[in-house]
Amino acid sequence: MNNRKAALGFIFVTVLIDITGLGIIIPVLPKLITELTGGTISEASKWGGILLFVYAFMQFLFAPVLGGLSDKFGRRSILLISLFGLGIDYLVLAFAQDLWWLFVGRLIAGIGGASYTTASAYIADISTPEKRAQNFGMIGAAFGLGFIVGPVVGGLLGELGSRIPFFAAAGLTLLNFLYGLFVVPESLPRENRRPFSWKRANPVGTLLQLKSYPVILGLISCLFLVYLAAHATQSTWAYFTIERYDWTEAQVGYSLGFVGFMIALVQGGIIRPVVKSIGQINAVYAGLVFNALGLFMIAFANQGWMIYAIMVPYAFGGLAGPSLQGIMTGQVDSSEQGELQGGLTSLVSVTSIIGPPLMTFIFAYYTNLENELYLPGAPFILGGILATISILLAYRSLSKLH
């Protein structure tokens, strides 16, 4: 592609709008679940974890298929299918009359696979080896900016009604679909495409194809723990802050907006000079240390204002992900980037199958007033332990590159 900057701009806006739509619904989902079930926040967190499990299980099954199809047919068409499915999901959630509607919506969204897999392969297509970590950081920046706008808007709209944010998310996502339909160009030249194989386009097969890259297999173990630890935050944040600090939907949205700002700052700007200065491997180490430190600090923060201070070091954990992706994509042929990204998405989905029930059930147990120990930060303690182990695994794997 002749104009790489323009292509990066296209995919940046696509991911930005997609994540904004997702961010809009996060602050209000606990309220919607409690309305449909009549239970407490502690009880709602368990249903929230199960809903995330359903979405992740479907994504685990279908993401490698979408990755393989994008290697055969190109990125653009698969990206559009994903976006359309997510838009339908939000509409189903908006009109939900009982809890089962939420499960149907999550099934649809999981099959669609969202847009992250294909967007990552798109970035790999148009990036030179030395720019891959920085360009993957742009996806992280789009996530960050989406979570600045989305949760704040969602929290404010949630004050008007629990269904309003879902209609807003559906509108944004379908607008994103139209943007992709008319604006986003194809990134994968026909000469770099490969035949589709059902044997390779399945969760186990996709991961087994990576066995010929020993460094990647080692880093997969590290990423597995990082992603699993992240569910202490991703799966319980709204429930945790409502329970621990008695926050409103708007306050939850403001906090997530600040998290998004810090992610955008680190992955959109700081990561470039850091990687240039200390290299990708040292950037991985630094990010993993900050990640573990932040999780432990969140666990023991007893006042709401502390969360904003802790988010500063925690956000620097974002140095690790793009640097790890940059290292791994450098070990894979250009014709297999879609398969690699499908495999990594399957890895995320495996942790999302395990993580939400694990973290939300731990949260529900330690916030149940009938139990002797009340410890809302328990999921973050577990996350910190897992993140610490990931540092040791990273050292073992990356030392082979020296």
Short mmCIF file of C-alpha atoms in Angstrom, two decimals:
data_model
loop_
_atom_site.label_atom_id
_atom_site.label_comp_id
_atom_site.label_asym_id
_atom_site.label_seq_id
_atom_site.Cartn_x
_atom_site.Cartn_y
_atom_site.Cartn_z
CA MET A 1 0.00 0.00 0.00
CA ASN A 2 1.52 3.27 -1.14
CA ASN A 3 0.20 5.54 1.54
CA ARG A 4 0.82 3.76 4.85
CA LYS A 5 -0.11 6.78 6.98
CA ALA A 6 -3.53 7.05 5.33
CA ALA A 7 -4.14 3.33 5.82
CA LEU A 8 -3.18 3.59 9.49
CA GLY A 9 -5.59 6.49 9.85
CA PHE A 10 -8.43 4.41 8.37
CA ILE A 11 -7.95 1.52 10.78
CA PHE A 12 -7.36 3.86 13.74
CA VAL A 13 -10.76 5.52 13.24
CA THR A 14 -12.45 2.14 12.73
CA VAL A 15 -11.12 0.76 16.02
CA LEU A 16 -11.80 4.07 17.79
CA ILE A 17 -15.50 4.09 16.90
CA ASP A 18 -15.80 0.38 17.69
CA ILE A 19 -14.31 0.76 21.18
CA THR A 20 -16.29 3.92 21.87
CA GLY A 21 -19.46 1.90 21.31
CA LEU A 22 -18.23 -0.80 23.66
CA GLY A 23 -17.18 1.72 26.31
CA ILE A 24 -20.59 3.36 26.32
CA ILE A 25 -22.33 0.28 27.77
CA ILE A 26 -19.82 -0.67 30.50
CA PRO A 27 -20.92 1.76 33.26
CA VAL A 28 -24.61 0.90 32.91
CA LEU A 29 -24.47 -2.90 32.48
CA PRO A 30 -24.58 -3.62 36.26
CA LYS A 31 -27.71 -1.47 36.55
CA LEU A 32 -29.41 -3.27 33.65
CA ILE A 33 -28.63 -6.70 35.15
CA THR A 34 -29.96 -5.70 38.59
CA GLU A 35 -33.14 -4.38 36.93
CA LEU A 36 -33.67 -7.66 35.07
CA THR A 37 -32.81 -9.94 38.01
CA GLY A 38 -33.84 -7.87 41.03
CA GLY A 39 -30.60 -8.78 42.82
CA THR A 40 -27.68 -6.93 44.42
CA ILE A 41 -24.48 -5.66 42.77
CA SER A 42 -22.62 -8.62 44.26
CA GLU A 43 -25.10 -11.03 42.66
CA ALA A 44 -25.16 -9.07 39.39
CA SER A 45 -21.39 -9.43 39.08
CA LYS A 46 -21.77 -13.22 38.73
CA TRP A 47 -24.25 -12.82 35.85
CA GLY A 48 -21.93 -10.26 34.30
CA GLY A 49 -19.10 -12.77 34.46
CA ILE A 50 -21.22 -15.48 32.84
CA LEU A 51 -22.24 -13.11 30.02
CA LEU A 52 -18.58 -12.34 29.35
CA PHE A 53 -17.89 -16.08 29.38
CA VAL A 54 -20.53 -16.70 26.69
CA TYR A 55 -19.11 -13.95 24.48
CA ALA A 56 -15.55 -15.22 24.94
CA PHE A 57 -16.46 -18.85 24.22
CA MET A 58 -18.08 -17.91 20.91
CA GLN A 59 -15.12 -15.71 20.02
CA PHE A 60 -12.73 -18.54 20.87
CA LEU A 61 -14.51 -20.81 18.39
CA PHE A 62 -14.92 -18.29 15.58
CA ALA A 63 -11.96 -15.89 15.76
CA PRO A 64 -9.52 -18.32 14.10
CA VAL A 65 -12.08 -18.92 11.35
CA LEU A 66 -12.31 -15.18 10.73
CA GLY A 67 -8.50 -14.88 10.82
CA GLY A 68 -8.13 -17.65 8.26
CA LEU A 69 -10.88 -16.20 6.06
CA SER A 70 -9.18 -12.80 6.16
CA ASP A 71 -5.97 -14.45 4.89
CA LYS A 72 -7.96 -15.85 1.94
CA PHE A 73 -10.46 -13.10 1.12
CA GLY A 74 -8.75 -10.02 2.59
CA ARG A 75 -9.27 -8.03 5.76
CA ARG A 76 -11.96 -5.58 4.67
CA SER A 77 -14.94 -7.94 4.16
CA ILE A 78 -14.28 -9.81 7.41
CA LEU A 79 -14.00 -6.52 9.29
CA LEU A 80 -17.40 -5.43 7.97
CA ILE A 81 -19.07 -8.70 9.03
CA SER A 82 -17.67 -8.30 12.53
CA LEU A 83 -18.89 -4.73 12.88
CA PHE A 84 -22.39 -5.54 11.64
CA GLY A 85 -22.73 -8.41 14.14
CA LEU A 86 -21.68 -6.15 17.00
CA GLY A 87 -24.25 -3.52 15.99
CA ILE A 88 -27.03 -6.12 16.06
CA ASP A 89 -25.83 -7.25 19.50
CA TYR A 90 -26.27 -3.76 20.95
CA LEU A 91 -29.81 -3.53 19.57
CA VAL A 92 -30.72 -6.87 21.15
CA LEU A 93 -29.37 -5.64 24.49
CA ALA A 94 -31.26 -2.36 24.16
CA PHE A 95 -34.60 -4.16 23.76
CA ALA A 96 -33.89 -6.91 26.33
CA GLN A 97 -36.95 -7.96 28.34
CA ASP A 98 -35.20 -10.56 30.48
CA LEU A 99 -31.74 -11.94 31.12
CA TRP A 100 -31.90 -14.43 28.23
CA TRP A 101 -31.96 -11.57 25.73
CA LEU A 102 -28.55 -10.54 27.02
CA PHE A 103 -27.24 -14.04 26.36
CA VAL A 104 -28.55 -13.99 22.77
CA GLY A 105 -26.88 -10.64 22.16
CA ARG A 106 -23.56 -11.86 23.53
CA LEU A 107 -23.74 -14.97 21.32
CA ILE A 108 -24.14 -12.80 18.22
CA ALA A 109 -21.29 -10.48 19.20
CA GLY A 110 -18.98 -13.38 20.02
CA ILE A 111 -19.54 -15.06 16.65
CA GLY A 112 -18.83 -11.76 14.91
CA GLY A 113 -15.54 -11.66 16.80
CA ALA A 114 -15.56 -7.84 17.02
CA SER A 115 -12.92 -6.14 14.87
CA TYR A 116 -9.70 -6.54 16.82
CA THR A 117 -8.40 -9.68 15.07
CA THR A 118 -8.74 -8.31 11.56
CA ALA A 119 -7.59 -4.84 12.58
CA SER A 120 -4.41 -6.34 14.02
CA ALA A 121 -3.76 -8.32 10.83
CA TYR A 122 -4.43 -5.14 8.84
CA ILE A 123 -1.76 -3.32 10.86
CA ALA A 124 0.69 -6.20 10.31
CA ASP A 125 0.02 -6.04 6.53
CA ILE A 126 1.00 -2.40 6.16
CA SER A 127 3.78 -2.15 8.77
CA THR A 128 7.51 -2.47 8.22
CA PRO A 129 9.26 -4.70 10.82
CA GLU A 130 10.81 -1.78 12.67
CA LYS A 131 7.47 0.06 12.90
CA ARG A 132 5.24 -2.82 14.00
CA ALA A 133 5.43 -2.21 17.75
CA GLN A 134 4.66 1.49 17.26
CA ASN A 135 1.75 0.76 14.90
CA PHE A 136 0.28 -1.84 17.24
CA GLY A 137 0.57 0.88 19.85
CA MET A 138 -1.75 2.97 17.66
CA ILE A 139 -4.43 0.31 18.11
CA GLY A 140 -3.85 0.61 21.85
CA ALA A 141 -4.19 4.38 21.55
CA ALA A 142 -7.50 3.95 19.69
CA PHE A 143 -8.67 1.71 22.53
CA GLY A 144 -7.59 4.37 25.01
CA LEU A 145 -9.33 7.21 23.21
CA GLY A 146 -12.45 5.09 22.76
CA PHE A 147 -12.50 4.47 26.49
CA ILE A 148 -12.09 8.17 27.19
CA VAL A 149 -15.20 9.09 25.24
CA GLY A 150 -17.30 5.93 25.54
CA PRO A 151 -17.58 5.35 29.30
CA VAL A 152 -18.01 9.05 30.07
CA VAL A 153 -20.84 9.35 27.55
CA GLY A 154 -22.27 6.00 28.69
CA GLY A 155 -22.22 7.04 32.33
CA LEU A 156 -23.99 10.31 31.56
CA LEU A 157 -26.55 8.62 29.29
CA GLY A 158 -27.08 5.98 31.95
CA GLU A 159 -28.41 8.68 34.25
CA LEU A 160 -31.25 9.14 31.71
CA GLY A 161 -32.09 5.43 31.52
CA SER A 162 -30.41 2.03 31.48
CA ARG A 163 -31.33 1.38 27.81
CA ILE A 164 -30.18 4.66 26.28
CA PRO A 165 -26.43 3.82 26.16
CA PHE A 166 -27.14 0.61 24.23
CA PHE A 167 -29.01 2.50 21.50
CA ALA A 168 -26.11 4.96 21.31
CA ALA A 169 -23.60 2.10 21.03
CA ALA A 170 -25.65 0.45 18.26
CA GLY A 171 -25.78 3.70 16.32
CA LEU A 172 -22.03 4.26 16.58
CA THR A 173 -21.15 0.70 15.62
CA LEU A 174 -23.43 0.66 12.57
CA LEU A 175 -22.00 4.04 11.59
CA ASN A 176 -18.59 2.40 11.84
CA PHE A 177 -19.85 -0.36 9.53
CA LEU A 178 -20.84 2.23 6.93
CA TYR A 179 -17.48 3.95 7.32
CA GLY A 180 -15.70 0.66 6.63
CA LEU A 181 -17.99 -0.10 3.71
CA PHE A 182 -17.24 3.14 1.88
CA VAL A 183 -13.82 4.26 3.15
CA VAL A 184 -11.51 1.48 4.42
CA PRO A 185 -9.35 0.00 1.61
CA GLU A 186 -8.11 -3.59 1.38
CA SER A 187 -4.66 -4.15 2.88
CA LEU A 188 -3.75 -7.71 1.81
CA PRO A 189 -2.47 -8.04 -1.78
CA ARG A 190 -3.79 -11.07 -3.68
CA GLU A 191 -0.28 -12.50 -4.05
CA ASN A 192 0.03 -12.71 -0.24
CA ARG A 193 -3.23 -14.58 0.30
CA ARG A 194 -3.41 -18.28 1.14
CA PRO A 195 -6.07 -21.01 0.81
CA PHE A 196 -8.50 -21.45 3.69
CA SER A 197 -8.01 -24.61 5.77
CA TRP A 198 -10.52 -25.87 8.33
CA LYS A 199 -7.70 -27.81 9.99
CA ARG A 200 -5.83 -24.56 10.63
CA ALA A 201 -8.94 -22.42 11.20
CA ASN A 202 -9.87 -23.80 14.60
CA PRO A 203 -8.79 -22.71 18.08
CA VAL A 204 -6.48 -25.66 18.75
CA GLY A 205 -5.17 -25.86 15.19
CA THR A 206 -4.36 -22.17 15.06
CA LEU A 207 -2.32 -22.35 18.25
CA LEU A 208 -0.60 -25.60 17.15
CA GLN A 209 0.59 -23.86 13.98
CA LEU A 210 2.66 -21.59 16.23
CA LYS A 211 4.65 -24.52 17.65
CA SER A 212 7.38 -24.02 15.06
CA TYR A 213 8.21 -20.66 16.66
CA PRO A 214 9.70 -21.45 20.12
CA VAL A 215 9.99 -17.79 21.15
CA ILE A 216 6.31 -17.22 20.38
CA LEU A 217 5.25 -20.25 22.41
CA GLY A 218 7.13 -18.94 25.42
CA LEU A 219 5.66 -15.49 25.06
CA ILE A 220 2.18 -16.98 24.68
CA SER A 221 2.48 -18.31 28.23
CA CYS A 222 3.44 -14.84 29.41
CA LEU A 223 0.57 -13.20 27.53
CA PHE A 224 -1.86 -15.78 28.87
CA LEU A 225 -1.15 -14.72 32.46
CA VAL A 226 -1.16 -11.01 31.57
CA TYR A 227 -4.56 -11.29 29.90
CA LEU A 228 -5.93 -13.43 32.73
CA ALA A 229 -4.71 -10.93 35.34
CA ALA A 230 -6.30 -8.08 33.36
CA HIS A 231 -9.74 -9.55 34.01
CA ALA A 232 -9.46 -8.42 37.61
CA THR A 233 -9.98 -4.98 36.08
CA GLN A 234 -11.95 -5.72 32.92
CA SER A 235 -14.53 -8.05 34.45
CA THR A 236 -15.12 -6.43 37.83
CA TRP A 237 -14.37 -2.69 37.48
CA ALA A 238 -17.93 -1.32 37.41
CA TYR A 239 -19.10 -3.75 40.12
CA PHE A 240 -15.99 -3.14 42.25
CA THR A 241 -16.19 0.67 42.21
CA ILE A 242 -19.96 0.69 42.81
CA GLU A 243 -19.59 -1.73 45.73
CA ARG A 244 -16.36 -0.38 47.25
CA TYR A 245 -16.84 3.38 46.75
CA ASP A 246 -20.61 3.63 46.15
CA TRP A 247 -20.01 5.28 42.79
CA THR A 248 -22.78 6.22 40.36
CA GLU A 249 -22.81 5.18 36.71
CA ALA A 250 -21.41 8.62 35.83
CA GLN A 251 -18.54 8.27 38.31
CA VAL A 252 -17.71 4.83 36.91
CA GLY A 253 -17.68 6.40 33.46
CA TYR A 254 -15.37 9.22 34.56
CA SER A 255 -12.88 6.74 36.07
CA LEU A 256 -12.83 4.64 32.91
CA GLY A 257 -12.42 7.80 30.88
CA PHE A 258 -9.30 8.62 32.88
CA VAL A 259 -8.01 5.06 32.37
CA GLY A 260 -8.56 5.53 28.65
CA PHE A 261 -6.67 8.82 28.70
CA MET A 262 -3.66 7.20 30.36
CA ILE A 263 -3.70 4.24 27.95
CA ALA A 264 -3.82 6.61 24.99
CA LEU A 265 -0.96 8.66 26.43
CA VAL A 266 1.26 5.62 27.00
CA GLN A 267 0.49 3.58 23.88
CA GLY A 268 -0.09 6.48 21.53
CA GLY A 269 2.91 8.59 22.49
CA ILE A 270 5.21 7.40 25.24
CA ILE A 271 5.78 3.91 23.83
CA ARG A 272 7.61 5.21 20.74
CA PRO A 273 10.48 7.00 22.48
CA VAL A 274 10.64 4.28 25.14
CA VAL A 275 11.01 1.44 22.62
CA LYS A 276 13.51 3.50 20.63
CA SER A 277 15.52 4.23 23.77
CA ILE A 278 15.52 0.90 25.62
CA GLY A 279 14.37 -1.59 22.96
CA GLN A 280 11.33 -3.85 22.72
CA ILE A 281 12.57 -6.46 25.20
CA ASN A 282 13.25 -3.97 28.01
CA ALA A 283 9.92 -2.27 27.24
CA VAL A 284 8.24 -5.63 27.85
CA TYR A 285 9.92 -5.97 31.25
CA ALA A 286 9.04 -2.43 32.31
CA GLY A 287 5.41 -2.86 31.27
CA LEU A 288 5.01 -6.14 33.14
CA VAL A 289 6.44 -4.69 36.36
CA PHE A 290 4.12 -1.66 36.24
CA ASN A 291 1.17 -3.97 35.53
CA ALA A 292 1.77 -6.11 38.63
CA LEU A 293 2.42 -3.08 40.83
CA GLY A 294 -0.80 -1.36 39.71
CA LEU A 295 -3.00 -4.39 40.39
CA PHE A 296 -1.72 -4.76 43.96
CA MET A 297 -2.23 -1.05 44.61
CA ILE A 298 -5.84 -1.11 43.34
CA ALA A 299 -6.60 -4.07 45.62
CA PHE A 300 -5.79 -2.08 48.75
CA ALA A 301 -7.00 1.41 47.76
CA ASN A 302 -9.59 2.28 50.41
CA GLN A 303 -10.75 5.61 48.97
CA GLY A 304 -12.04 6.41 45.51
CA TRP A 305 -9.62 9.25 44.78
CA MET A 306 -6.69 6.83 45.13
CA ILE A 307 -7.83 5.03 41.98
CA TYR A 308 -6.93 8.04 39.85
CA ALA A 309 -3.41 8.21 41.30
CA ILE A 310 -2.86 4.46 40.87
CA MET A 311 -3.96 4.53 37.23
CA VAL A 312 -0.78 6.46 36.34
CA PRO A 313 1.72 3.65 37.04
CA TYR A 314 -0.82 0.98 36.08
CA ALA A 315 -1.23 2.49 32.59
CA PHE A 316 2.50 2.06 31.97
CA GLY A 317 1.78 -1.66 31.95
CA GLY A 318 0.62 -0.90 28.41
CA LEU A 319 4.25 -0.85 27.30
CA ALA A 320 4.32 -4.65 27.35
CA GLY A 321 1.51 -5.65 24.96
CA PRO A 322 2.52 -3.81 21.76
CA SER A 323 6.19 -4.66 22.33
CA LEU A 324 5.34 -8.35 22.70
CA GLN A 325 3.20 -8.24 19.55
CA GLY A 326 6.00 -6.53 17.67
CA ILE A 327 8.43 -9.28 18.68
CA MET A 328 6.03 -12.08 17.74
CA THR A 329 4.96 -10.71 14.36
CA GLY A 330 8.61 -10.45 13.46
CA GLN A 331 8.85 -14.25 13.79
CA VAL A 332 5.97 -15.00 11.38
CA ASP A 333 5.78 -14.85 7.57
CA SER A 334 3.67 -12.08 6.01
CA SER A 335 1.22 -14.63 4.55
CA GLU A 336 0.42 -15.93 8.05
CA GLN A 337 -0.14 -12.68 9.95
CA GLY A 338 -3.91 -13.17 9.94
CA GLU A 339 -3.48 -16.65 11.37
CA LEU A 340 -1.14 -15.31 14.06
CA GLN A 341 -3.60 -12.59 15.07
CA GLY A 342 -6.41 -15.16 15.06
CA GLY A 343 -4.33 -17.32 17.36
CA LEU A 344 -3.61 -14.43 19.71
CA THR A 345 -7.30 -13.54 19.75
CA SER A 346 -8.03 -17.18 20.61
CA LEU A 347 -5.58 -16.80 23.49
CA VAL A 348 -7.43 -13.70 24.68
CA SER A 349 -10.68 -15.63 24.39
CA VAL A 350 -9.34 -18.54 26.46
CA THR A 351 -8.44 -16.13 29.26
CA SER A 352 -11.84 -14.49 28.79
CA ILE A 353 -13.50 -17.87 29.20
CA ILE A 354 -11.63 -18.44 32.45
CA GLY A 355 -11.13 -14.87 33.70
CA PRO A 356 -14.64 -13.38 34.04
CA PRO A 357 -16.20 -16.27 36.00
CA LEU A 358 -13.04 -16.58 38.09
CA MET A 359 -12.74 -12.90 38.96
CA THR A 360 -16.45 -12.08 39.32
CA PHE A 361 -17.17 -15.15 41.44
CA ILE A 362 -14.23 -14.26 43.70
CA PHE A 363 -15.60 -10.72 43.90
CA ALA A 364 -19.12 -11.98 44.65
CA TYR A 365 -17.84 -14.33 47.36
CA TYR A 366 -15.80 -11.67 49.15
CA THR A 367 -18.57 -9.06 48.92
CA ASN A 368 -21.28 -11.38 50.24
CA LEU A 369 -22.13 -9.96 53.66
CA GLU A 370 -22.88 -13.45 54.96
CA ASN A 371 -19.19 -14.34 54.73
CA GLU A 372 -16.75 -13.48 57.50
CA LEU A 373 -14.14 -11.72 55.31
CA TYR A 374 -15.24 -8.68 53.28
CA LEU A 375 -12.54 -8.02 50.65
CA PRO A 376 -13.75 -6.39 47.40
CA GLY A 377 -10.15 -6.11 46.17
CA ALA A 378 -9.62 -9.90 46.20
CA PRO A 379 -9.67 -10.24 42.36
CA PHE A 380 -6.91 -7.63 42.08
CA ILE A 381 -4.72 -9.50 44.57
CA LEU A 382 -5.00 -12.61 42.41
CA GLY A 383 -4.32 -10.50 39.30
CA GLY A 384 -1.17 -9.09 40.87
CA ILE A 385 0.12 -12.57 41.66
CA LEU A 386 -0.48 -13.75 38.08
CA ALA A 387 1.18 -10.62 36.67
CA THR A 388 4.24 -11.25 38.85
CA ILE A 389 4.57 -14.80 37.47
CA SER A 390 4.35 -13.37 33.92
CA ILE A 391 7.53 -11.37 34.55
CA LEU A 392 9.46 -14.57 35.27
CA LEU A 393 8.05 -16.28 32.17
CA ALA A 394 8.95 -13.29 29.99
CA TYR A 395 12.53 -13.33 31.21
CA ARG A 396 12.85 -17.04 30.48
CA SER A 397 11.52 -16.62 26.92
CA LEU A 398 13.10 -13.33 25.88
CA SER A 399 16.56 -14.32 27.10
CA LYS A 400 16.65 -16.66 24.07
CA LEU A 401 16.63 -13.62 21.78
CA HIS A 402 19.91 -12.20 23.13
#
